[in-house]
Tab-separated table of C-alpha atoms and ligand atoms in Angstrom:
chain	number	residue	atom	x	y	z
K	1	MET	CA	89.086	-45.775	-1.298
K	2	LEU	CA	86.838	-42.577	-1.457
K	3	THR	CA	87.695	-40.234	1.201
K	4	ILE	CA	86.513	-36.411	2.226
K	5	ASP	CA	89.875	-34.626	1.654
K	6	LEU	CA	90.023	-30.895	2.865
K	7	THR	CA	93.830	-30.707	3.126
K	8	GLY	CA	94.728	-27.110	2.224
K	9	ASN	CA	91.512	-25.685	3.128
K	10	THR	CA	90.890	-23.179	6.112
K	11	ALA	CA	87.668	-23.301	7.864
K	12	LEU	CA	85.904	-21.046	10.298
K	13	VAL	CA	83.465	-22.544	12.651
K	14	VAL	CA	81.473	-19.826	14.451
K	15	GLY	CA	80.196	-21.315	17.654
K	16	GLY	CA	82.522	-24.532	17.698
K	17	SER	CA	83.481	-25.032	21.446
K	18	ARG	CA	80.707	-27.571	22.390
K	19	GLY	CA	77.970	-29.748	20.849
K	20	ILE	CA	77.418	-29.709	17.202
K	21	GLY	CA	80.047	-26.997	16.700
K	22	ALA	CA	82.715	-29.150	18.455
K	23	GLY	CA	81.681	-31.954	16.381
K	24	ILE	CA	82.108	-29.925	13.126
K	25	VAL	CA	85.544	-28.782	14.406
K	26	VAL	CA	86.781	-32.446	14.843
K	27	THR	CA	85.717	-33.674	11.740
K	28	LEU	CA	86.833	-30.967	9.426
K	29	ALA	CA	90.304	-31.278	11.173
K	30	ARG	CA	90.256	-35.082	10.616
K	31	ALA	CA	89.498	-34.184	6.781
K	32	GLY	CA	92.944	-32.193	6.951
K	33	ALA	CA	91.347	-28.652	7.122
K	34	HIS	CA	93.079	-26.075	9.407
K	35	VAL	CA	90.087	-25.198	11.751
K	36	VAL	CA	89.586	-21.987	13.594
K	37	PHE	CA	86.612	-21.978	15.935
K	38	THR	CA	85.034	-19.309	17.967
K	39	HIS	CA	83.219	-19.156	21.329
K	40	THR	CA	81.905	-16.882	24.074
K	41	GLY	CA	84.796	-17.502	26.486
K	42	ARG	CA	82.324	-18.868	29.163
K	43	HIS	CA	83.386	-22.542	28.864
K	44	PRO	CA	87.479	-22.376	28.751
K	45	ALA	CA	87.747	-25.931	29.911
K	46	ARG	CA	85.594	-27.272	27.025
K	47	VAL	CA	87.800	-25.199	24.638
K	48	ASP	CA	91.014	-26.602	26.086
K	49	GLU	CA	89.577	-30.043	25.943
K	50	LEU	CA	88.503	-29.734	22.266
K	51	LEU	CA	91.982	-28.169	21.072
K	52	SER	CA	93.969	-30.878	22.939
K	53	ALA	CA	91.708	-33.735	21.357
K	54	VAL	CA	92.085	-32.336	17.844
K	55	ARG	CA	95.774	-31.637	18.304
K	56	SER	CA	96.505	-35.213	19.684
K	57	ALA	CA	94.702	-36.743	16.825
K	58	GLY	CA	96.995	-34.859	14.508
K	59	GLY	CA	94.908	-32.022	13.530
K	60	THR	CA	95.498	-28.093	13.357
K	61	VAL	CA	92.883	-25.857	15.265
K	62	GLU	CA	92.925	-22.721	16.919
K	63	ALA	CA	90.207	-21.180	19.203
K	64	VAL	CA	89.091	-17.398	19.278
K	65	ALA	CA	86.965	-15.735	21.877
K	66	ALA	CA	84.830	-13.647	19.845
K	67	GLU	CA	80.834	-13.034	20.561
K	68	ALA	CA	78.988	-14.054	17.479
K	69	THR	CA	76.792	-10.834	17.703
K	70	ALA	CA	79.542	-8.476	17.931
K	71	GLU	CA	80.498	-7.107	14.449
K	72	ALA	CA	83.868	-5.748	15.339
K	73	GLU	CA	84.988	-9.006	17.202
K	74	MET	CA	83.825	-11.249	14.395
K	75	THR	CA	85.285	-8.906	11.603
K	76	ALA	CA	88.769	-8.865	13.648
K	77	CYS	CA	88.453	-12.696	13.845
K	78	VAL	CA	88.114	-12.987	10.009
K	79	GLU	CA	90.749	-10.472	9.358
K	80	ALA	CA	93.420	-12.215	11.405
K	81	LEU	CA	92.482	-15.704	10.260
K	82	VAL	CA	93.055	-14.420	6.570
K	83	ALA	CA	96.128	-12.544	7.623
K	84	ALA	CA	97.733	-15.589	8.905
K	85	ARG	CA	96.351	-18.233	6.557
K	86	GLY	CA	95.972	-16.236	3.232
K	87	GLN	CA	92.492	-17.547	2.626
K	88	LEU	CA	89.105	-18.646	4.164
K	89	ASP	CA	87.650	-21.564	2.195
K	90	ILE	CA	84.777	-22.766	4.482
K	91	LEU	CA	82.596	-20.798	6.795
K	92	VAL	CA	80.277	-22.847	9.344
K	93	HIS	CA	77.795	-20.752	11.152
K	94	ASN	CA	76.859	-22.791	13.891
K	95	ALA	CA	76.246	-20.381	16.867
K	96	GLY	CA	72.700	-20.352	18.141
K	97	ARG	CA	70.519	-20.733	21.318
K	98	ASN	CA	67.018	-21.547	22.028
K	99	GLN	CA	64.733	-20.893	25.159
K	100	ALA	CA	61.443	-22.653	24.780
K	101	ARG	CA	58.527	-20.475	26.157
K	102	PRO	CA	55.212	-19.509	24.948
K	103	VAL	CA	54.591	-16.160	22.950
K	104	GLU	CA	52.532	-14.835	25.873
K	105	THR	CA	55.761	-14.785	28.057
K	106	MET	CA	57.839	-13.031	25.448
K	107	THR	CA	59.074	-9.323	25.416
K	108	LEU	CA	60.420	-7.124	22.563
K	109	ASP	CA	63.924	-7.419	24.184
K	110	SER	CA	63.999	-11.187	24.424
K	111	TRP	CA	62.818	-11.358	20.698
K	112	HIS	CA	65.658	-9.098	19.843
K	113	ASP	CA	68.030	-11.236	21.718
K	114	ALA	CA	66.948	-14.353	20.148
K	115	LEU	CA	67.268	-12.687	16.739
K	116	ASP	CA	70.517	-11.415	17.474
K	117	CYS	CA	72.067	-14.546	18.465
K	118	ASN	CA	70.311	-16.909	15.900
K	119	LEU	CA	70.072	-14.632	12.733
K	120	THR	CA	71.867	-11.527	12.824
K	121	SER	CA	75.111	-13.443	14.020
K	122	ALA	CA	74.813	-15.298	10.595
K	123	TYR	CA	74.770	-12.034	8.796
K	124	ILE	CA	77.829	-10.567	10.740
K	125	SER	CA	79.729	-14.194	9.878
K	126	VAL	CA	78.787	-13.909	6.124
K	127	ARG	CA	79.473	-10.060	5.896
K	128	ALA	CA	83.026	-10.458	7.391
K	129	ALA	CA	83.826	-13.629	5.237
K	130	MET	CA	82.354	-12.437	1.841
K	131	PRO	CA	85.051	-10.099	0.647
K	132	HIS	CA	87.714	-12.662	1.127
K	133	MET	CA	85.777	-15.487	-0.535
K	134	LEU	CA	84.839	-13.164	-3.473
K	135	ALA	CA	88.300	-12.283	-3.905
K	136	ALA	CA	89.307	-15.974	-4.241
K	137	ARG	CA	86.055	-16.746	-6.143
K	138	ARG	CA	85.774	-19.718	-4.130
K	139	GLY	CA	84.062	-20.376	-0.815
K	140	ARG	CA	81.495	-22.822	0.943
K	141	ILE	CA	79.132	-21.536	3.370
K	142	ILE	CA	77.170	-23.852	5.559
K	143	LEU	CA	74.553	-22.331	7.831
K	144	ILE	CA	73.230	-24.541	10.981
K	145	GLY	CA	69.437	-24.056	11.029
K	146	SER	CA	66.910	-26.259	12.673
K	147	SER	CA	64.181	-28.524	12.074
K	148	ALA	CA	61.952	-25.908	13.679
K	149	PHE	CA	62.131	-24.228	10.369
K	150	TYR	CA	60.142	-27.100	8.704
K	151	ASN	CA	57.599	-27.801	11.617
K	152	GLY	CA	57.552	-25.009	14.083
K	153	GLY	CA	58.993	-27.106	16.670
K	154	GLY	CA	61.829	-26.141	19.172
K	155	GLY	CA	59.129	-24.448	21.513
K	156	ALA	CA	59.916	-20.845	20.761
K	157	LEU	CA	58.429	-18.137	18.078
K	158	ASP	CA	61.644	-16.295	17.934
K	159	TYR	CA	63.911	-19.479	17.394
K	160	ALA	CA	61.535	-20.599	14.465
K	161	ALA	CA	61.515	-17.284	13.013
K	162	ALA	CA	65.266	-16.861	13.389
K	163	LYS	CA	65.963	-20.226	11.663
K	164	SER	CA	63.405	-19.549	8.863
K	165	GLY	CA	65.535	-16.282	8.278
K	166	LEU	CA	68.504	-18.585	7.724
K	167	VAL	CA	66.940	-19.938	4.963
K	168	GLY	CA	65.996	-16.854	3.138
K	169	MET	CA	69.639	-15.817	3.624
K	170	MET	CA	70.784	-19.096	1.859
K	171	THR	CA	68.605	-18.810	-1.040
K	172	TYR	CA	69.626	-15.049	-1.603
K	173	LEU	CA	73.387	-16.126	-1.266
K	174	ALA	CA	72.905	-19.178	-3.554
K	175	ARG	CA	71.289	-17.174	-6.207
K	176	GLU	CA	73.602	-14.286	-6.263
K	177	TYR	CA	77.054	-15.800	-5.247
K	178	SER	CA	77.106	-19.398	-6.631
K	179	ARG	CA	78.276	-18.044	-10.027
K	180	LYS	CA	80.945	-16.226	-8.121
K	181	GLY	CA	82.251	-19.422	-6.779
K	182	ILE	CA	80.734	-19.252	-3.310
K	183	LEU	CA	78.040	-22.195	-2.634
K	184	THR	CA	75.765	-21.847	0.343
K	185	ASN	CA	73.491	-24.567	2.013
K	186	VAL	CA	71.666	-24.834	5.154
K	187	ILE	CA	71.703	-27.992	7.420
K	188	HIS	CA	68.785	-28.361	9.595
K	189	PRO	CA	69.473	-30.560	12.599
K	190	GLY	CA	66.850	-32.135	14.728
K	191	ALA	CA	67.309	-33.799	18.401
K	192	ILE	CA	71.061	-33.907	18.463
K	193	GLU	CA	72.406	-34.881	21.920
K	194	THR	CA	74.064	-31.604	23.110
K	195	ASP	CA	74.028	-29.447	26.184
K	196	LEU	CA	71.249	-27.438	24.384
K	197	LEU	CA	69.022	-30.503	23.971
K	198	LYS	CA	69.654	-31.539	27.644
K	199	GLU	CA	68.376	-28.432	28.701
K	200	ARG	CA	65.229	-28.712	27.182
K	201	TYR	CA	64.933	-32.724	27.665
K	202	GLY	CA	66.709	-33.118	30.906
K	203	GLU	CA	64.606	-35.809	32.601
K	204	PRO	CA	64.992	-39.613	31.505
K	205	GLU	CA	61.261	-39.965	30.712
K	206	GLN	CA	61.363	-36.944	28.294
K	207	ARG	CA	64.391	-38.183	26.814
K	208	ALA	CA	62.686	-41.729	26.547
K	209	ALA	CA	59.652	-40.000	24.761
K	210	LEU	CA	61.945	-38.090	22.394
K	211	VAL	CA	63.834	-41.315	21.379
K	212	ALA	CA	60.500	-43.025	20.760
K	213	GLN	CA	59.787	-40.255	18.124
K	214	MET	CA	62.861	-41.004	16.032
K	215	PRO	CA	62.021	-43.292	13.132
K	216	VAL	CA	65.837	-44.476	13.101
K	217	GLY	CA	65.587	-45.531	16.958
K	218	ARG	CA	68.111	-43.095	18.374
K	219	LEU	CA	68.828	-39.309	18.991
K	220	GLY	CA	71.403	-37.876	16.848
K	221	VAL	CA	75.033	-36.985	17.836
K	222	PRO	CA	77.102	-34.053	16.635
K	223	GLU	CA	78.940	-36.205	14.304
K	224	ASP	CA	75.807	-36.906	12.232
K	225	ILE	CA	75.809	-33.113	11.403
K	226	ALA	CA	79.389	-33.027	11.042
K	227	GLY	CA	79.714	-35.335	8.254
K	228	LEU	CA	77.320	-33.775	5.906
K	229	THR	CA	79.273	-30.507	6.813
K	230	ALA	CA	82.604	-32.111	5.662
K	231	PHE	CA	80.907	-33.632	2.508
K	232	LEU	CA	79.240	-30.081	1.415
K	233	ALA	CA	82.664	-28.411	2.198
K	234	SER	CA	84.406	-30.889	0.219
K	235	PRO	CA	84.619	-31.444	-3.829
K	236	LEU	CA	81.786	-33.975	-3.264
K	237	GLY	CA	79.697	-31.087	-2.828
K	238	ASP	CA	80.517	-29.173	-5.940
K	239	PHE	CA	77.135	-29.302	-7.480
K	240	ILE	CA	75.047	-28.860	-4.422
K	241	CYS	CA	74.017	-25.269	-3.584
K	242	GLY	CA	70.742	-23.479	-2.317
K	243	GLN	CA	69.718	-26.512	-0.326
K	244	SER	CA	67.882	-26.776	3.039
K	245	ILE	CA	68.905	-30.394	4.353
K	246	LEU	CA	67.239	-31.832	7.276
K	247	VAL	CA	69.486	-34.151	9.403
K	248	ASP	CA	67.131	-35.370	11.895
K	249	GLY	CA	66.929	-39.225	11.817
K	250	GLY	CA	63.541	-38.802	10.072
K	251	ARG	CA	61.479	-37.264	13.122
K	252	THR	CA	60.468	-34.036	11.467
K	253	LEU	CA	58.449	-35.635	8.658
K	254	TYR	CA	57.849	-39.335	9.954
K	255	ARG	CA	57.718	-39.194	13.768
M	301	LIG	N1	71.019	-29.919	19.615
M	301	LIG	C1	69.914	-30.070	18.748
M	301	LIG	O1	69.280	-30.847	18.787
M	301	LIG	C2	69.701	-28.969	17.672
M	301	LIG	C3	68.438	-29.174	16.828
M	301	LIG	C4	68.318	-28.026	15.946
M	301	LIG	C5	69.137	-26.931	15.839
M	301	LIG	N2	70.438	-26.921	16.499
M	301	LIG	C6	71.296	-25.722	16.249
M	301	LIG	O2	72.472	-26.330	16.210
M	301	LIG	C7	73.523	-25.396	16.657
M	301	LIG	C8	74.276	-26.001	17.613
M	301	LIG	O3	73.518	-26.441	18.757
M	301	LIG	P1	74.149	-27.181	19.964
M	301	LIG	O4	72.914	-28.364	20.311
M	301	LIG	O5	75.390	-27.777	19.564
M	301	LIG	O6	74.360	-26.072	21.075
M	301	LIG	P2	75.026	-25.915	22.335
M	301	LIG	O7	75.508	-27.211	22.903
M	301	LIG	O8	74.561	-24.871	23.206
M	301	LIG	O9	76.539	-25.231	21.800
M	301	LIG	C9	76.370	-23.882	21.390
M	301	LIG	C10	77.781	-23.361	20.743
M	301	LIG	O10	77.515	-22.263	20.221
M	301	LIG	C11	78.519	-21.376	21.152
M	301	LIG	N3	77.941	-20.099	20.773
M	301	LIG	C12	76.533	-19.786	21.313
M	301	LIG	N4	76.092	-18.540	21.197
M	301	LIG	C13	77.212	-18.017	21.013
M	301	LIG	C14	77.703	-16.595	20.578
M	301	LIG	N5	76.610	-15.610	20.759
M	301	LIG	N6	78.784	-16.186	20.217
M	301	LIG	C15	79.724	-17.316	20.207
M	301	LIG	N7	79.755	-18.499	20.299
M	301	LIG	C16	78.225	-18.942	20.645
M	301	LIG	C17	78.648	-22.007	22.175
M	301	LIG	O11	79.812	-21.388	22.747
M	301	LIG	P3	80.228	-21.433	24.359
M	301	LIG	O12	80.855	-22.857	24.636
M	301	LIG	O13	81.183	-20.358	24.486
M	301	LIG	O14	79.029	-21.217	25.169
M	301	LIG	C18	78.781	-23.415	21.787
M	301	LIG	O15	80.108	-23.889	21.195
M	301	LIG	C19	72.618	-23.967	17.283
M	301	LIG	O16	72.414	-23.283	16.070
M	301	LIG	C20	71.232	-24.754	17.461
M	301	LIG	O17	70.132	-23.875	16.988
M	301	LIG	C21	70.648	-27.838	17.307
């Protein structure tokens, strides 16, 4: 039987307490990885719930409160992880936030906030992880982008710009670091059922309209993103790098 086996791997999921990140934590742990995930500290009950769920299913997992935009906190998190585990094999950068609003209502401060949360945070994660992956000549970096990169959706200029920036980051990393054993890809989710989606499509009629746009006939769930993440992190992904992959039930291109 073909399985995804991440036994012996240590993974860091940046922004893993809820939604897509939590789905990735559960799936990587189910595949046998030791998973460390970060969160803001603002939803402690969700963190506890996730830790219990993974542990009761036999997985090994740890949570670290670390702000993804704070370089010192993230560097300390990675250093502690490597000191304890000896290695960081898989980095998933999932932290992100979106506030749909027209350009006319934006301010320079709100632009900087969005870029910090959605793009600079990814630089910080990669910067912290890279020396350890280079030393091991081995690593998988998976950035969580957005279908907004393809079609300008998501309802915010800063969000679309930041998610496009992740693609530039990924192409650079694939070009410069694949030969050094570090493979990077971006997964672009579209319309996945999470708190972030509920904030934008809270009403039943908005949700129904969204489902009607989905060629596969349903919204996505975090496990839809998590499965590909585990695949790319595993030996099954050994020949895949520098890719931007839409996981959106066909909505972005075929709605
Ligand atoms: N849902 C979708 O349809 C969709 C579509 C396209 C792209 N995406 C992308 O997928 C990713 C996850 O989205 P989601 O829908 O799962 O969002 P979500 O439900 O709002 O969850 C966001 C997760 O990221 C963490 N996080 C956010 N900002 C952080 C920060 N500054 N520092 C540390 N942790 C932070 C949150 O931690 P706390 O629990 O501590 O707040 C939470 O675990 C995002 O990058 C988003 O842009 C989602």
